[in-house]
Tab-separated table of N, CA and C in Angstrom:
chain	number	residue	atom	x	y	z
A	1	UNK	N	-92.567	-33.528	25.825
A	1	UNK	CA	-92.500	-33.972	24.450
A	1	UNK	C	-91.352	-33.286	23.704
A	2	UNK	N	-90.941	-31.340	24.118
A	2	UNK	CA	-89.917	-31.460	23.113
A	2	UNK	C	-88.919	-31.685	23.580
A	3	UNK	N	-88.837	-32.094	24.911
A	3	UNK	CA	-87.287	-31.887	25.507
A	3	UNK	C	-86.955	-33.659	24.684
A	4	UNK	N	-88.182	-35.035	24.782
A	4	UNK	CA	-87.791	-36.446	24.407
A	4	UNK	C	-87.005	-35.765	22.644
A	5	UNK	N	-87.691	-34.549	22.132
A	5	UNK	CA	-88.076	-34.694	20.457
A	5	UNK	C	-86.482	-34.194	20.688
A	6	UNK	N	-85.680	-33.201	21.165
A	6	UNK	CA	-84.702	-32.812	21.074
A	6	UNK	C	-83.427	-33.513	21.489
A	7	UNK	N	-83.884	-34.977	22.644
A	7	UNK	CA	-82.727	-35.559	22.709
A	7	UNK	C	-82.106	-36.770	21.384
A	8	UNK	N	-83.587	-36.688	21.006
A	8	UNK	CA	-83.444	-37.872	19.655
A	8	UNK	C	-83.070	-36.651	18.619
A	9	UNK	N	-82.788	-35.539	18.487
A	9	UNK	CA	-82.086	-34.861	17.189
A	9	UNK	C	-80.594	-34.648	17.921
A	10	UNK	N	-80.298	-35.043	18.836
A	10	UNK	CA	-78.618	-34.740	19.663
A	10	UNK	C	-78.367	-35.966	18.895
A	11	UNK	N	-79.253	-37.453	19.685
A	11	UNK	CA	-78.513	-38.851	19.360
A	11	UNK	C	-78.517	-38.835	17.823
A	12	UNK	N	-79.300	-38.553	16.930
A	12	UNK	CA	-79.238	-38.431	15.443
A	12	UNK	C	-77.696	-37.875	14.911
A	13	UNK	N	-77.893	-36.334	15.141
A	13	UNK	CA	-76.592	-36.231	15.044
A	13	UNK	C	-75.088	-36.201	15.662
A	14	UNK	N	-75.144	-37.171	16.567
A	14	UNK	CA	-74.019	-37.484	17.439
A	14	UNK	C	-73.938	-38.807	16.282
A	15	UNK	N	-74.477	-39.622	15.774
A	15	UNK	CA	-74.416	-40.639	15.148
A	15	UNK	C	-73.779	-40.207	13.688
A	16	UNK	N	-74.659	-39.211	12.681
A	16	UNK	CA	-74.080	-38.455	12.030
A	16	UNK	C	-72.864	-38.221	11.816
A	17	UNK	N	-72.104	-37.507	12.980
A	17	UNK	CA	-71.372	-36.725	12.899
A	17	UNK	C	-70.022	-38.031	13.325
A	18	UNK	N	-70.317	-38.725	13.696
A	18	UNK	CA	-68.913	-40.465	14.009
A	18	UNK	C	-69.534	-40.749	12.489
A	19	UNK	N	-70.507	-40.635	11.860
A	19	UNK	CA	-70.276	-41.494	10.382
A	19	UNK	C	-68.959	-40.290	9.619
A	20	UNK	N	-69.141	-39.234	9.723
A	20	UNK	CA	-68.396	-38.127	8.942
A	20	UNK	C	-67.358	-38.437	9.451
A	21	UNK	N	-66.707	-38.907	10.884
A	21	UNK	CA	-65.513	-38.655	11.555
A	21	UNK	C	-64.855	-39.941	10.667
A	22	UNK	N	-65.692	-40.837	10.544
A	22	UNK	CA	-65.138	-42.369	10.357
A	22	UNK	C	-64.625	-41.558	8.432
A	23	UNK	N	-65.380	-40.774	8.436
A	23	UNK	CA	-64.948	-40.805	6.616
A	23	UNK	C	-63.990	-39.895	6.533
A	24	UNK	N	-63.669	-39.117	7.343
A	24	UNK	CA	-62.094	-38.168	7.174
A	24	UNK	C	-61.287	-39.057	7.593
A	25	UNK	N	-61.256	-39.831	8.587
A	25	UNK	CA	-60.082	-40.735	9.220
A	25	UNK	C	-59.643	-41.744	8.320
A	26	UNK	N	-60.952	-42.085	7.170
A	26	UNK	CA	-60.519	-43.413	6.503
A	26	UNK	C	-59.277	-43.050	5.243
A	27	UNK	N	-58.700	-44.168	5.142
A	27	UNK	CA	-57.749	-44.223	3.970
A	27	UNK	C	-58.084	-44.429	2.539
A	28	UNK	N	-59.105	-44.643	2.312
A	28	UNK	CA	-59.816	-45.158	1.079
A	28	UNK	C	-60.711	-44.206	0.407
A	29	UNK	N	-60.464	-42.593	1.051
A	29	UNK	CA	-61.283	-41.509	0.185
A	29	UNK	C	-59.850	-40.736	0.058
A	30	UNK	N	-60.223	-39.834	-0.941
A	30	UNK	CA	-59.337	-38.575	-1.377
A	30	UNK	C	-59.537	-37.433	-0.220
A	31	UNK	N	-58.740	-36.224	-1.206
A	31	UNK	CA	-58.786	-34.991	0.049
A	31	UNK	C	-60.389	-34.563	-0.249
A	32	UNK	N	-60.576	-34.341	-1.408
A	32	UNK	CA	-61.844	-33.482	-1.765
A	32	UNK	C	-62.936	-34.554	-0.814
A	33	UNK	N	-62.894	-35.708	-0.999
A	33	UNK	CA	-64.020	-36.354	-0.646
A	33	UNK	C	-63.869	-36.170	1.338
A	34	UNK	N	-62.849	-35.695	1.607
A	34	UNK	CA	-62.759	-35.917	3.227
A	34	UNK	C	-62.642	-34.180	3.703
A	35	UNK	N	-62.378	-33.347	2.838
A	35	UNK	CA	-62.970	-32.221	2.659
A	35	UNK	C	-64.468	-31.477	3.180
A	36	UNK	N	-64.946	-32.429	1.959
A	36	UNK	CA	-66.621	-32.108	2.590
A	36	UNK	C	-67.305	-32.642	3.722
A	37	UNK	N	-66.294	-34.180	3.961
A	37	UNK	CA	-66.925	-34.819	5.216
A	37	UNK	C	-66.328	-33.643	6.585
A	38	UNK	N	-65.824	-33.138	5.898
A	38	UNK	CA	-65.239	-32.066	7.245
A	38	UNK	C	-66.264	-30.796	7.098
A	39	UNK	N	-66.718	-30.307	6.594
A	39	UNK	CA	-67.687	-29.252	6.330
A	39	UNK	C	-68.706	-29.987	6.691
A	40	UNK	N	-69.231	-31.155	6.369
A	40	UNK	CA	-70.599	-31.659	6.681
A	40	UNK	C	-70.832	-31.731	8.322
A	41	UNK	N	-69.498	-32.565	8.768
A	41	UNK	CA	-69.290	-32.355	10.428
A	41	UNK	C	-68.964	-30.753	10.870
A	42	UNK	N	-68.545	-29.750	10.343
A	42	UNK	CA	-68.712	-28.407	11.097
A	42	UNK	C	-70.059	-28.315	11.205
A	43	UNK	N	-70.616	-28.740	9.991
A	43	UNK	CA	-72.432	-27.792	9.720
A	43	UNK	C	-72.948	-28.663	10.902
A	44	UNK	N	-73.018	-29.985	11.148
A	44	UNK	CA	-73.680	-30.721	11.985
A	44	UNK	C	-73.048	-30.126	13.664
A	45	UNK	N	-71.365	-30.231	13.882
A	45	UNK	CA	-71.428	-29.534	14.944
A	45	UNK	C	-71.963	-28.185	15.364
A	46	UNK	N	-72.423	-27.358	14.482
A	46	UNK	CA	-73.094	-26.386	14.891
A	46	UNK	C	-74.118	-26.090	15.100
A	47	UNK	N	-75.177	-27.604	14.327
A	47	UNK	CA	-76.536	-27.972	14.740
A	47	UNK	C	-76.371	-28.462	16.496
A	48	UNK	N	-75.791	-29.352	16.319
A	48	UNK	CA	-75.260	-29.821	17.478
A	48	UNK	C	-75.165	-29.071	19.061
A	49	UNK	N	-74.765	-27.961	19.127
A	49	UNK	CA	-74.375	-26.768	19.426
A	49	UNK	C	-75.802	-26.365	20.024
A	50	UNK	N	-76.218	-25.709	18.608
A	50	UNK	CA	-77.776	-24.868	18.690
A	50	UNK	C	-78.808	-25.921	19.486
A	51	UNK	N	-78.898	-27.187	19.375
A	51	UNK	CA	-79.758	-27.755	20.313
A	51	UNK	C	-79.907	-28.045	21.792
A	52	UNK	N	-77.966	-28.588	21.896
A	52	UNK	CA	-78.043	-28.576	22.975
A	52	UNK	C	-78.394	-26.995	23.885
A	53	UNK	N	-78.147	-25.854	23.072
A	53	UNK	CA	-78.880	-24.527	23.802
A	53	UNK	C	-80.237	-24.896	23.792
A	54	UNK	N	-80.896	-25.087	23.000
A	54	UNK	CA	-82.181	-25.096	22.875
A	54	UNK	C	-82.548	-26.050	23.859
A	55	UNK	N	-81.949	-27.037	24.763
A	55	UNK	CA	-82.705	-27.826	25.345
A	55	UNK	C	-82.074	-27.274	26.681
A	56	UNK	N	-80.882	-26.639	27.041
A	56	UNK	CA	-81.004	-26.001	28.294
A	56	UNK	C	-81.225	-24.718	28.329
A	57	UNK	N	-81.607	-24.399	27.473
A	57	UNK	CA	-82.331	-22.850	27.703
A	57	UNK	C	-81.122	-21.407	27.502
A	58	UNK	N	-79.868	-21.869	26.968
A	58	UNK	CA	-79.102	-21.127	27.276
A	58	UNK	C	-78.628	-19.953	25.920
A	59	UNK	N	-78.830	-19.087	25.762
A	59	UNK	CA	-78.545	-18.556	24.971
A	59	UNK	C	-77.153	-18.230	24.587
A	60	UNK	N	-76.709	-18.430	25.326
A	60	UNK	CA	-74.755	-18.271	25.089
A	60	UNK	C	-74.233	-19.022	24.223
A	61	UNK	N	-74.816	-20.278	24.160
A	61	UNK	CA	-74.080	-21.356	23.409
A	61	UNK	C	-74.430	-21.122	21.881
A	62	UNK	N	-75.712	-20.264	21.875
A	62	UNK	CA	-75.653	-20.110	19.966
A	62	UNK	C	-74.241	-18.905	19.888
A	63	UNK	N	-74.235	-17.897	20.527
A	63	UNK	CA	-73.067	-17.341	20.108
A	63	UNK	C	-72.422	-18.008	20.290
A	64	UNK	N	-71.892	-19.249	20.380
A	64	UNK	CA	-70.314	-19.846	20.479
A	64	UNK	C	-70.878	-20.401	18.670
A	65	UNK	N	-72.149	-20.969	18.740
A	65	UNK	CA	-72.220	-21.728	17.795
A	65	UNK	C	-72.149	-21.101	16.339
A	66	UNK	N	-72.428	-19.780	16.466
A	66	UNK	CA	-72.359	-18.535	15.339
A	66	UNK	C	-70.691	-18.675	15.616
A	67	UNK	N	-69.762	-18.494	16.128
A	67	UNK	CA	-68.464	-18.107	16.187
A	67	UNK	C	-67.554	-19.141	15.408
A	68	UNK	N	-68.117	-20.571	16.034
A	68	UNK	CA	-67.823	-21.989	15.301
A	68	UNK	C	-68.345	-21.943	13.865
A	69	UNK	N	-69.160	-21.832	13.284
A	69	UNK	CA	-69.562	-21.361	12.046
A	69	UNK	C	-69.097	-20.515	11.095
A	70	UNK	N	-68.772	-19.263	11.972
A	70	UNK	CA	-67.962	-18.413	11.306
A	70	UNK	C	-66.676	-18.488	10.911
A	71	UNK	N	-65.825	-19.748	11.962
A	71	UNK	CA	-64.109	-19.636	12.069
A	71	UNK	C	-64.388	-21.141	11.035
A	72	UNK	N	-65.287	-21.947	10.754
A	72	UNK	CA	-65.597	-23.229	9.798
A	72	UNK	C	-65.804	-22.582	8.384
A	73	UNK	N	-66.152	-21.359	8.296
A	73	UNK	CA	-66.200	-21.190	6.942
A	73	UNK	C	-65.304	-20.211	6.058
A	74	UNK	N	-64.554	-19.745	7.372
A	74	UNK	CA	-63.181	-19.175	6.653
A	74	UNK	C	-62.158	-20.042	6.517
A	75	UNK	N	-61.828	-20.872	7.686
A	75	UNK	CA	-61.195	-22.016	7.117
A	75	UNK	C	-61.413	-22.970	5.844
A	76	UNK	N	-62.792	-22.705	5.730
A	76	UNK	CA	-62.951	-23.217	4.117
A	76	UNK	C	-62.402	-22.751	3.059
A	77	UNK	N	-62.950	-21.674	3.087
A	77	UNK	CA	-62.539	-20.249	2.049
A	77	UNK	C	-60.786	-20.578	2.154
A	78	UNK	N	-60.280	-20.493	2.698
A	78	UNK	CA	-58.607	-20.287	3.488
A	78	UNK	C	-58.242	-22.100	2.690
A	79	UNK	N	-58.704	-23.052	2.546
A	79	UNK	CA	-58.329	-24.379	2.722
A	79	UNK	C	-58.777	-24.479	1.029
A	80	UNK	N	-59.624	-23.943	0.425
A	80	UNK	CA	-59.991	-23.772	-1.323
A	80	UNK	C	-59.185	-22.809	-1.716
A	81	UNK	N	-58.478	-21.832	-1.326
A	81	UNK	CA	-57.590	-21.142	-1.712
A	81	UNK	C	-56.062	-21.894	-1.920
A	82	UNK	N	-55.854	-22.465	-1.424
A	82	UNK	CA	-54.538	-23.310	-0.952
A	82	UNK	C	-54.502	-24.741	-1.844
A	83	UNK	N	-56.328	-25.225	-2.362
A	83	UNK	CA	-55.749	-26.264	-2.887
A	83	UNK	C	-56.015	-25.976	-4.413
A	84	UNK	N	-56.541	-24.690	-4.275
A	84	UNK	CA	-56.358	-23.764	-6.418
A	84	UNK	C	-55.216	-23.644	-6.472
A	85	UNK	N	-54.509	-23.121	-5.530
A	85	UNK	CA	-52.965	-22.977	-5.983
A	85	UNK	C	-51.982	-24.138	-6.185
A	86	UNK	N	-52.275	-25.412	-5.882
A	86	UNK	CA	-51.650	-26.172	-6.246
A	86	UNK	C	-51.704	-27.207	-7.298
């Protein structure tokens, strides 16, 4: 039961995360609005991440997924700095 419950939260956000891709790629939003679709897809790839550990048992992959998290939110910090200054 949780291994079915965990492949339907992968396909959820594998679906998710092509709606976010489709909204940075599109031409018809701004930066700010394709901004967050880029933060929304880090946060989801790092759900992403944490499950697929959780469904093979592997503990390594949350430290990658803590590391991805960590280098997603300085690039934030780093990417809001850059667009105050302009």
């Amino acid at each position: 039961m949780i291994k079915w419950t965990m492949n339907n939260i992968v396909y959820i956000l594998l679906f998710c995360m092509s709606m976010m891709l489709y909204r940075i790629v599109s031409r018809s939003s701004d930066i700010y609005n394709k901004f967050i679709a880029f933060n929304n897809f880090s946060t989801q790839m790092v759900l992403l991440i944490v499950a697929v550990s959780i469904t093979l048992n592997s503990l390594f992959l949350i430290d990658i997924a803590l590391l991805y998290a960590s280098i997603s939110f300085i690039s934030t910090i780093a990417l809001m700095k850059l667009l105050s200054n302009s």
